[in-house]
Every structure is written in structure tokens, then in C-alpha cells.
PDB file of C-alpha atoms in Angstrom:
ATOM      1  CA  UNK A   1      15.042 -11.197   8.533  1.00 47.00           C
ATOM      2  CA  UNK A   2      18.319 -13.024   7.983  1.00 53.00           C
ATOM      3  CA  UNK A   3      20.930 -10.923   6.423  1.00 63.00           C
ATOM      4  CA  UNK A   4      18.677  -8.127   4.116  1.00 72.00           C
ATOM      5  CA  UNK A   5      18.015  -4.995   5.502  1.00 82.00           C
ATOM      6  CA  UNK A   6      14.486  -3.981   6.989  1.00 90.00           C
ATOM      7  CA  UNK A   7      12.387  -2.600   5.060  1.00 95.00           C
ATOM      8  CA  UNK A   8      10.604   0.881   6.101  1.00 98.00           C
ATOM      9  CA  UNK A   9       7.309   0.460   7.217  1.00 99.00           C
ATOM     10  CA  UNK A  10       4.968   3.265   7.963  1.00 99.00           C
ATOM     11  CA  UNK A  11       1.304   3.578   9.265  1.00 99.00           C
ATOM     12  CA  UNK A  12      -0.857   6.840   7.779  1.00 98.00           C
ATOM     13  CA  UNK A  13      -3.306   7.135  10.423  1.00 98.00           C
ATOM     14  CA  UNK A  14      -6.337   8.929   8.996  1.00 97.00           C
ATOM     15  CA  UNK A  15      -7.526  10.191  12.230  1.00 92.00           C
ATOM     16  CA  UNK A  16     -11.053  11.889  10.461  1.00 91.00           C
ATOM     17  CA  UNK A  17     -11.767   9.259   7.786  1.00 91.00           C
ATOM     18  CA  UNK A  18     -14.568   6.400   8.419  1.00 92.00           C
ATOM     19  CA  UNK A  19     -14.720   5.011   4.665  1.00 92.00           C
ATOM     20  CA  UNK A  20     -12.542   2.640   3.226  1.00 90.00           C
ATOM     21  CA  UNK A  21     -13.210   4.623   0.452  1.00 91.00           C
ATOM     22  CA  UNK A  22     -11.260   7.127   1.517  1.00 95.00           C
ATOM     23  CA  UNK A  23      -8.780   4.836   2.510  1.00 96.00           C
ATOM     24  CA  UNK A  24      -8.148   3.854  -1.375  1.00 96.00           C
ATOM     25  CA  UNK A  25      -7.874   7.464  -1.767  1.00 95.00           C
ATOM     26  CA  UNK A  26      -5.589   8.514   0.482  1.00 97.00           C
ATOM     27  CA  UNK A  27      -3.748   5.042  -0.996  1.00 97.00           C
ATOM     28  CA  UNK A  28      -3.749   7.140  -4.666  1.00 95.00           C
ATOM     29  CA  UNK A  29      -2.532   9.916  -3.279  1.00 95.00           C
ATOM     30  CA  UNK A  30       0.488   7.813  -1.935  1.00 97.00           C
ATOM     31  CA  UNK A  31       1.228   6.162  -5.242  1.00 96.00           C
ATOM     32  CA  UNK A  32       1.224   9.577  -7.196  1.00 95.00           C
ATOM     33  CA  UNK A  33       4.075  10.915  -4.240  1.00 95.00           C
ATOM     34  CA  UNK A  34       5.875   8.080  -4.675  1.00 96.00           C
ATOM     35  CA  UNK A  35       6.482   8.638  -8.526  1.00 94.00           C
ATOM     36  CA  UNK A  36       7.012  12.312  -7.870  1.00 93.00           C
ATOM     37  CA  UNK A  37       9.749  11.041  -5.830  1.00 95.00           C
ATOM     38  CA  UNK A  38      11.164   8.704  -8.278  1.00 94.00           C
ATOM     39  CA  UNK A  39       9.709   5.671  -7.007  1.00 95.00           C
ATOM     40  CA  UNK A  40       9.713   3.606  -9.767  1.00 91.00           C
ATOM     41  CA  UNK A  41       7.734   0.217  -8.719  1.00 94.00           C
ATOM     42  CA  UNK A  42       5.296   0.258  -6.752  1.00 95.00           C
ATOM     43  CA  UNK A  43       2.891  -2.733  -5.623  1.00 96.00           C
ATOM     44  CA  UNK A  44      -0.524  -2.220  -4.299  1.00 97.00           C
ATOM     45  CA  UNK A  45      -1.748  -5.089  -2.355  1.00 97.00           C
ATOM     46  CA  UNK A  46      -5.490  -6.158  -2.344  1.00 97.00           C
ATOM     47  CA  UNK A  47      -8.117  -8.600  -0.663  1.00 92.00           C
ATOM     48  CA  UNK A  48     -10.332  -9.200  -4.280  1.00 93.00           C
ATOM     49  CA  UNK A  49     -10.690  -8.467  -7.511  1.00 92.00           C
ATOM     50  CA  UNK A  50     -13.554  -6.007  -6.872  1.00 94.00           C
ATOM     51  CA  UNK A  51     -10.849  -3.296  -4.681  1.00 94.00           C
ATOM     52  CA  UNK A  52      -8.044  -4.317  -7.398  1.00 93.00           C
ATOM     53  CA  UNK A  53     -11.014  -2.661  -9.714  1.00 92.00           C
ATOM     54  CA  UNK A  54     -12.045   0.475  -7.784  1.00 93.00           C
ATOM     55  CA  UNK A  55      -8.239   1.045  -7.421  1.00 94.00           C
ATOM     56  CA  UNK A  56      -7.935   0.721 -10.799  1.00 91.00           C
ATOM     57  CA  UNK A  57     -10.640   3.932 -11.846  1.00 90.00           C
ATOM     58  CA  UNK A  58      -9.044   5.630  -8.699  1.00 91.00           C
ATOM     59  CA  UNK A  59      -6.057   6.078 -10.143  1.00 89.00           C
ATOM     60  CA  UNK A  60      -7.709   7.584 -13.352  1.00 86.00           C
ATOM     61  CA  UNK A  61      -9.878   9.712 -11.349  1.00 85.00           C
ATOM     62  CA  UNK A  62      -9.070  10.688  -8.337  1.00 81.00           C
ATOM     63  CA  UNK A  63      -7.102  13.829  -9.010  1.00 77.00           C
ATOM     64  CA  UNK A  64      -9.032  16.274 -12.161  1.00 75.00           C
ATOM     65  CA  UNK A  65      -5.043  15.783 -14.000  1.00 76.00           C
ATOM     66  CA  UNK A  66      -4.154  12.097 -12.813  1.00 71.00           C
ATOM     67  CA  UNK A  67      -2.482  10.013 -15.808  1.00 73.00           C
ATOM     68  CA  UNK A  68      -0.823   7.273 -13.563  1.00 75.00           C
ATOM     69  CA  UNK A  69       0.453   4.549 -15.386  1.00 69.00           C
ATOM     70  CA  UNK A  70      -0.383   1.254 -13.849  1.00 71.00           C
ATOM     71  CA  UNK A  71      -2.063  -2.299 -14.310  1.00 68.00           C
ATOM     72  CA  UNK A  72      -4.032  -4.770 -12.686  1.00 81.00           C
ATOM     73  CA  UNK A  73      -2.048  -7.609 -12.180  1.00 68.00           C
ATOM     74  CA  UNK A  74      -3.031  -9.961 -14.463  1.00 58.00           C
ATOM     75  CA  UNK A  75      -2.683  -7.372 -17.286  1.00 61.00           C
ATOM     76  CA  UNK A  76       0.515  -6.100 -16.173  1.00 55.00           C
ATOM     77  CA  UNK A  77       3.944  -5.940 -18.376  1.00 64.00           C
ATOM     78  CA  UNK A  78       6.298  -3.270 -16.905  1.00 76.00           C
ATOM     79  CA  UNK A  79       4.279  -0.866 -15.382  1.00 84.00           C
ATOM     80  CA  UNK A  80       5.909   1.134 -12.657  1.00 90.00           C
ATOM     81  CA  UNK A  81       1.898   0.742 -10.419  1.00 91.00           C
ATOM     82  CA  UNK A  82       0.911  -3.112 -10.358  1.00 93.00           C
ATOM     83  CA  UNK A  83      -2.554  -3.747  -8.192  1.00 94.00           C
ATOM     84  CA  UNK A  84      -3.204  -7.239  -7.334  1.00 93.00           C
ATOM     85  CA  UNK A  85      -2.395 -10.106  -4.462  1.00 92.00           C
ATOM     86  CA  UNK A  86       0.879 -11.437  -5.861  1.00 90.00           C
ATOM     87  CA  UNK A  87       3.445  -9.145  -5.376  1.00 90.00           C
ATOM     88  CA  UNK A  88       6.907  -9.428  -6.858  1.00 87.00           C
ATOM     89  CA  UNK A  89       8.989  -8.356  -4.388  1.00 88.00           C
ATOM     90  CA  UNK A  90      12.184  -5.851  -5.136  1.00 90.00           C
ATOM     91  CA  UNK A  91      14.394  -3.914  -2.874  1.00 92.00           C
ATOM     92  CA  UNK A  92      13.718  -0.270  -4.459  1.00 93.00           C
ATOM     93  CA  UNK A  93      10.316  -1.068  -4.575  1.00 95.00           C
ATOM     94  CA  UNK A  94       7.457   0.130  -2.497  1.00 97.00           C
ATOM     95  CA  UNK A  95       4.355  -1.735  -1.176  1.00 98.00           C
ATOM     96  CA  UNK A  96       1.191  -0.317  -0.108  1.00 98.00           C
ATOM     97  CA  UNK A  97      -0.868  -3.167   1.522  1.00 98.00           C
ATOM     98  CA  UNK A  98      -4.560  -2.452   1.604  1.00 98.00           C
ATOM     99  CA  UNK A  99      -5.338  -6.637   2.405  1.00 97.00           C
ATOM    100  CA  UNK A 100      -6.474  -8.182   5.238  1.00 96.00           C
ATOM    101  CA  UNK A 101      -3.150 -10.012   5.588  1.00 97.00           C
ATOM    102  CA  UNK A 102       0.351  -8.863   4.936  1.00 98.00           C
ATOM    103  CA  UNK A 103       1.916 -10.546   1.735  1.00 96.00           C
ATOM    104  CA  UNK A 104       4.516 -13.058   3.038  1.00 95.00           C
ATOM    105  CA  UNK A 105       7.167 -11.068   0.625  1.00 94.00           C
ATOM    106  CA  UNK A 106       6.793  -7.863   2.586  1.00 97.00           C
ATOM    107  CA  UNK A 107      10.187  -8.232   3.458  1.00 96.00           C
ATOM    108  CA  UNK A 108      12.043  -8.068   0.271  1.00 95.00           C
ATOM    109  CA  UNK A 109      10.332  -4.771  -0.689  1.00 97.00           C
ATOM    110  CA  UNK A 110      12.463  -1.657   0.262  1.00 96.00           C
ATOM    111  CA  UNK A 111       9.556   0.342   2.216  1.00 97.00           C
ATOM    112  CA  UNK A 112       5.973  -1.174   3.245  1.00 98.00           C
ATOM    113  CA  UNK A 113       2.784   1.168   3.597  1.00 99.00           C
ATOM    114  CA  UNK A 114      -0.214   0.683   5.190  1.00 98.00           C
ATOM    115  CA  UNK A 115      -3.229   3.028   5.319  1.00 98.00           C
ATOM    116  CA  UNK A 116      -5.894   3.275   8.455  1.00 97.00           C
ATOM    117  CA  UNK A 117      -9.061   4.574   8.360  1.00 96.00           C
ATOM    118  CA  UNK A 118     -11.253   4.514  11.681  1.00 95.00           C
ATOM    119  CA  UNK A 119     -13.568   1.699  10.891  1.00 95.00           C
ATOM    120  CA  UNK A 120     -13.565  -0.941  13.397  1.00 96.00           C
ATOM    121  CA  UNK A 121     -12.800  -3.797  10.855  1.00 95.00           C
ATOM    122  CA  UNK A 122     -10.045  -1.742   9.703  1.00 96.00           C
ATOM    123  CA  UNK A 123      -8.612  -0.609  12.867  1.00 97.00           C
ATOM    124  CA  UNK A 124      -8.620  -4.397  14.178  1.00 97.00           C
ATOM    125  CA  UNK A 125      -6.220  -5.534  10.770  1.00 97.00           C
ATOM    126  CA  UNK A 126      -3.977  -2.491  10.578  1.00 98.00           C
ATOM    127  CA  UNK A 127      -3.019  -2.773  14.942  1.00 98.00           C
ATOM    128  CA  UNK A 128      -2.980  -6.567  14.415  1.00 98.00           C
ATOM    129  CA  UNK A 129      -0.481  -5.754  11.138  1.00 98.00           C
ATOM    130  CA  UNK A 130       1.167  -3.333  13.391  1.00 98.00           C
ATOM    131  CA  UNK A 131       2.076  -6.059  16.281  1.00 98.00           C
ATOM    132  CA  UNK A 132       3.284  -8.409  13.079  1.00 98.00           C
ATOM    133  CA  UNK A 133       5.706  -5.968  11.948  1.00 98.00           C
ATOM    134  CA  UNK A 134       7.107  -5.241  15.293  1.00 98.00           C
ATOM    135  CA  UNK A 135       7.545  -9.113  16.056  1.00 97.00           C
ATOM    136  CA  UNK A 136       9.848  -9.215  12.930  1.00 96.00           C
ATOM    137  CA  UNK A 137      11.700  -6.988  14.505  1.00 96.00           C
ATOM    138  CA  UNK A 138      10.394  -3.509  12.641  1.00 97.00           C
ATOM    139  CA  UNK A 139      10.036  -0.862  14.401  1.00 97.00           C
ATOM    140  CA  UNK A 140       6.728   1.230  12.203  1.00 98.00           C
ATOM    141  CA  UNK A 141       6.458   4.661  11.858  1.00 98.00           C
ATOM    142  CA  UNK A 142       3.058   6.264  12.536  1.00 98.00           C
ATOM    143  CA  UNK A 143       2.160   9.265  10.699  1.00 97.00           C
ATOM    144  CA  UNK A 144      -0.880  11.122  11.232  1.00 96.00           C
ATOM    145  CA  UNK A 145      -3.043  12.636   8.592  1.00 94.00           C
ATOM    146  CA  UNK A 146      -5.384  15.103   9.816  1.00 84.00           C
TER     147      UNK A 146
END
């Protein structure tokens, strides 16, 4: 990471949740925090079409009073929550990276978030994501979610 600063990168471990489900959930409930914070681009990073959908009626549904603007990718102009696999990468921006792999541009966004759930295919991608990051030199935080 030649020159730009490293971006944050934190781990919400969800120590009681099975269902990747809840993992897109618990992904919702990061996306409304970060707006509440001012957050004001935020990229959610999928593996298909078919999560970049349920993520999609998540963010409709998910709380009884949600109205979160956002898009899926190939509809999206300027809203400030973009779901898809081709993020454009921005210093203030945040990325929460629900995909198998970790976008190649994860470095140029300002703070990088990745959500586990305790399902063995899940736990196997998020502690091989976690030995990625710490080879490029990040050190990840690990928050607990009880």
C-alpha cells in the first residue's frame, strides 16, 4: 500500500448467528449506522445477483421505518448505498464485503467491513480474508456482537 493511508478494516463477529441470513442483516444494520454517522457512500460487495437482490428488499424491510436510499449496481446514479461486485473505490467511502473474495480496490476505500456468521463456509472466507488483510500490512479490528 504505496503511499495512501490504510484503510480501517473491522471484523463483526456474530458469535450466536448460523444464517447468512442474518449475516445480510446484521450487514443492514451497518449501512443504516453508517448514514446516521454521516457516511455518505457506501459500497456493499456481493458474490451474485441473487444476494445483490435479497440485499436489495433488506434494506426496505428490515427495520418496520427503514427508507434507505440505495441501488443495485447496474441501476445506480448517485446513491449514497450501491450493492453489486464492482466497486468504485473512494477514500471517505465505506465497504462492506459480503463476497467470497475481497474486491482488489479494497484499498482505496477509507474503512473495509466484513461480517461473520458461524457457518463453516463462512468462517473459512472471513479467517482466510482476515490473514489477507494482515499480509497487506492491516492490522483488523474484531468486534464481537453478542
Amino acid at each position: 500500500m504505496s503511499g495512501q493511508p490504510q484503510p480501517l478494516v473491522r471484523f463483526y463477529v456474530l458469535n450466536r448467528a448460523t444464517d447468512p441470513v442474518q449475516r445480510e442483516r446484521f450487514a443492514c444494520e451497518l449501512v443504516a449506522k453508517g448514514l446516521e454517522h454521516g457516511v455518505r457512500h457506501i459500497h456493499i460487495q456481493v458474490h451474485d445477483p441473487q444476494q445483490a437482490r435479497r440485499l436489495d428488499t433488506l434494506l426496505w424491510t428490515f427495520r418496520k421505518e427503514s427508507f434507505i436510499p440505495h441501488a443495485v449496481q447496474a441501476e445506480a446514479e448517485d446513491e449514497p448505498v450501491v450493492i453489486g461486485d464492482r466497486p468504485e473505490p473512494r477514500p471517505d467511502a465505506l465497504l462492506i464485503n459480503l463476497a467470497a473474495d475481497i474486491p482488489p480496490e479494497w484499498t482505496a476505500f477509507g474503512r473495509v467491513f466484513e461480517v461473520v456468521v458461524q457457518d463453516p463456509e463462512i468462517l473459512h472466507t472471513t479467517r482466510s480474508h482476515f490473514r489477507t488483510y494482515q499480509q497487506a500490512g492491516v492490522t483488523p479490528e474484531k468486534h464481537d456482537v453478542r
